[in-house]
Amino acid sequence: MKDVYAAMNVSAMATEKIHIGSAVTNLQTRHPTVTANATTSLDDLSKDRAMLGIGAGWVALHSIGKMPDRLGTMRQGINEFRQLFSGEEVELYGTKVRLATARRQVPIYLAVSQPGMLRLSGEICDGAIVMGGADPEFCNWQLEYIYEGLEKAGRQRSDLIIDIVVTMSINDEEEKALNDVRAWATSQAATFAVWKKVPPAWERFRGEFTRAEKAYHYEEHLSLRAEHKQIVSQEFVESVTISGNFEKCIAKLREVAKLDFDRITFALLSGGRFRRLEELGTKVIPALREK
């Protein structure tokens, strides 16, 4: 199913407990009132299980010739959604509007990776969707900026749910597993190319980031057939993803699980998504629960 709102509504009708949200939308491709109304409708249908996942925009905006939103715009947009969900009057593009379908303050999760957005999530959001990679050193580097945001706003760690997004391929054939996750690794490398600051240990990958950004084809985003996925080195792929045989993958997942994250989200790769989902539920999660 290719439309996020259709997929979320179907999910709401087919489930009773899980929380459902976009991962993620942006401020430009839909008017804020359209996004807010769709989210409150989902919240009503799911009996208060909706969340709004939002980000600065990357593939969605670059694909239509637009640039991702800057930090100040994101702060303003999040505050406007707060007002809309509360039923308050808010001025958007010079017009005062109010969301007639407002019913409660739907949790807002911000997709974050760079220092500024990491801090912003700590300051004003209900949750942070941390992107970048499954490398413990890198993750801890990101967490420090979230803590700075929390401290600046006078908030407690318990005021924010921190979610880490990882991608994983379990396969006894190492090369096949790596090939599965290369597209994800390349997408992350392309975003890192514009970062002013990366962890010291990752400075050695700067050249790869630049090459990935120049070669990236947005119409092939995360495609397992994308030619640009060969741009990055095996070393970088192994740093930001989880791949290999079952034991190797579980060992790295356990390293990530020890960090200060509340949740781990698995990005389901194309090519056998139902098989991958079943594998997570029947093998991976039970293995992680074992002491």
Short mmCIF file of N, CA and C in Angstrom, two decimals, residues 32-33 36-37 77-91 97-106:
data_model
loop_
_atom_site.label_atom_id
_atom_site.label_comp_id
_atom_site.label_asym_id
_atom_site.label_seq_id
_atom_site.Cartn_x
_atom_site.Cartn_y
_atom_site.Cartn_z
N PRO A 32 -0.80 22.25 6.53
CA PRO A 32 -0.86 21.78 7.92
C PRO A 32 -2.25 21.36 8.38
N THR A 33 -3.28 22.05 7.91
CA THR A 33 -4.64 21.68 8.33
C THR A 33 -5.05 20.33 7.74
N ALA A 36 -3.18 17.80 9.90
CA ALA A 36 -3.78 17.76 11.24
C ALA A 36 -5.13 17.06 11.22
N ASN A 37 -5.95 17.35 10.21
CA ASN A 37 -7.26 16.72 10.11
C ASN A 37 -7.14 15.22 9.88
N GLY A 77 6.44 25.15 12.85
CA GLY A 77 5.46 24.18 12.38
C GLY A 77 4.96 23.26 13.48
N ILE A 78 5.87 22.80 14.33
CA ILE A 78 5.48 21.94 15.45
C ILE A 78 4.56 22.68 16.41
N ASN A 79 4.90 23.93 16.71
CA ASN A 79 4.05 24.73 17.59
C ASN A 79 2.67 24.96 16.98
N GLU A 80 2.62 25.13 15.66
CA GLU A 80 1.32 25.32 14.99
C GLU A 80 0.47 24.06 15.08
N PHE A 81 1.10 22.89 14.94
CA PHE A 81 0.35 21.64 15.10
C PHE A 81 -0.18 21.51 16.53
N ARG A 82 0.59 21.92 17.50
CA ARG A 82 0.12 21.91 18.89
C ARG A 82 -1.16 22.73 19.01
N GLN A 83 -1.15 23.92 18.42
CA GLN A 83 -2.32 24.79 18.49
C GLN A 83 -3.51 24.18 17.76
N LEU A 84 -3.26 23.60 16.60
CA LEU A 84 -4.35 22.98 15.84
C LEU A 84 -4.97 21.82 16.61
N PHE A 85 -4.14 20.96 17.17
CA PHE A 85 -4.65 19.81 17.93
C PHE A 85 -5.40 20.25 19.19
N SER A 86 -5.08 21.43 19.70
CA SER A 86 -5.76 21.94 20.89
C SER A 86 -7.05 22.69 20.55
N GLY A 87 -7.32 22.84 19.26
CA GLY A 87 -8.52 23.56 18.85
C GLY A 87 -8.37 25.06 18.89
N GLU A 88 -7.14 25.54 19.02
CA GLU A 88 -6.89 26.98 19.07
C GLU A 88 -6.88 27.58 17.66
N GLU A 89 -7.09 28.87 17.61
CA GLU A 89 -6.97 29.58 16.35
C GLU A 89 -5.49 29.83 16.05
N VAL A 90 -5.08 29.58 14.82
CA VAL A 90 -3.69 29.77 14.43
C VAL A 90 -3.65 30.42 13.05
N GLU A 91 -2.70 31.29 12.85
CA GLU A 91 -2.56 31.96 11.55
C GLU A 91 -1.58 31.18 10.68
N VAL A 97 -7.06 30.17 11.05
CA VAL A 97 -7.82 28.93 10.92
C VAL A 97 -7.93 28.24 12.27
N ARG A 98 -8.90 27.34 12.35
CA ARG A 98 -9.09 26.53 13.54
C ARG A 98 -9.50 25.13 13.09
N LEU A 99 -8.99 24.09 13.75
CA LEU A 99 -9.30 22.72 13.35
C LEU A 99 -10.59 22.27 14.02
N ALA A 100 -11.65 22.14 13.23
CA ALA A 100 -12.95 21.77 13.78
C ALA A 100 -12.97 20.35 14.32
N THR A 101 -12.06 19.51 13.83
CA THR A 101 -12.03 18.10 14.27
C THR A 101 -11.11 17.86 15.46
N ALA A 102 -10.53 18.93 16.03
CA ALA A 102 -9.60 18.76 17.16
C ALA A 102 -10.28 18.01 18.30
N ARG A 103 -9.58 17.02 18.86
CA ARG A 103 -10.16 16.22 19.93
C ARG A 103 -9.21 16.02 21.11
N ARG A 104 -7.91 16.01 20.88
CA ARG A 104 -6.93 15.92 21.95
C ARG A 104 -5.56 16.30 21.40
N GLN A 105 -4.58 16.45 22.26
CA GLN A 105 -3.22 16.79 21.84
C GLN A 105 -2.51 15.52 21.37
N VAL A 106 -2.51 15.28 20.07
CA VAL A 106 -1.87 14.09 19.52
C VAL A 106 -0.36 14.21 19.70
#
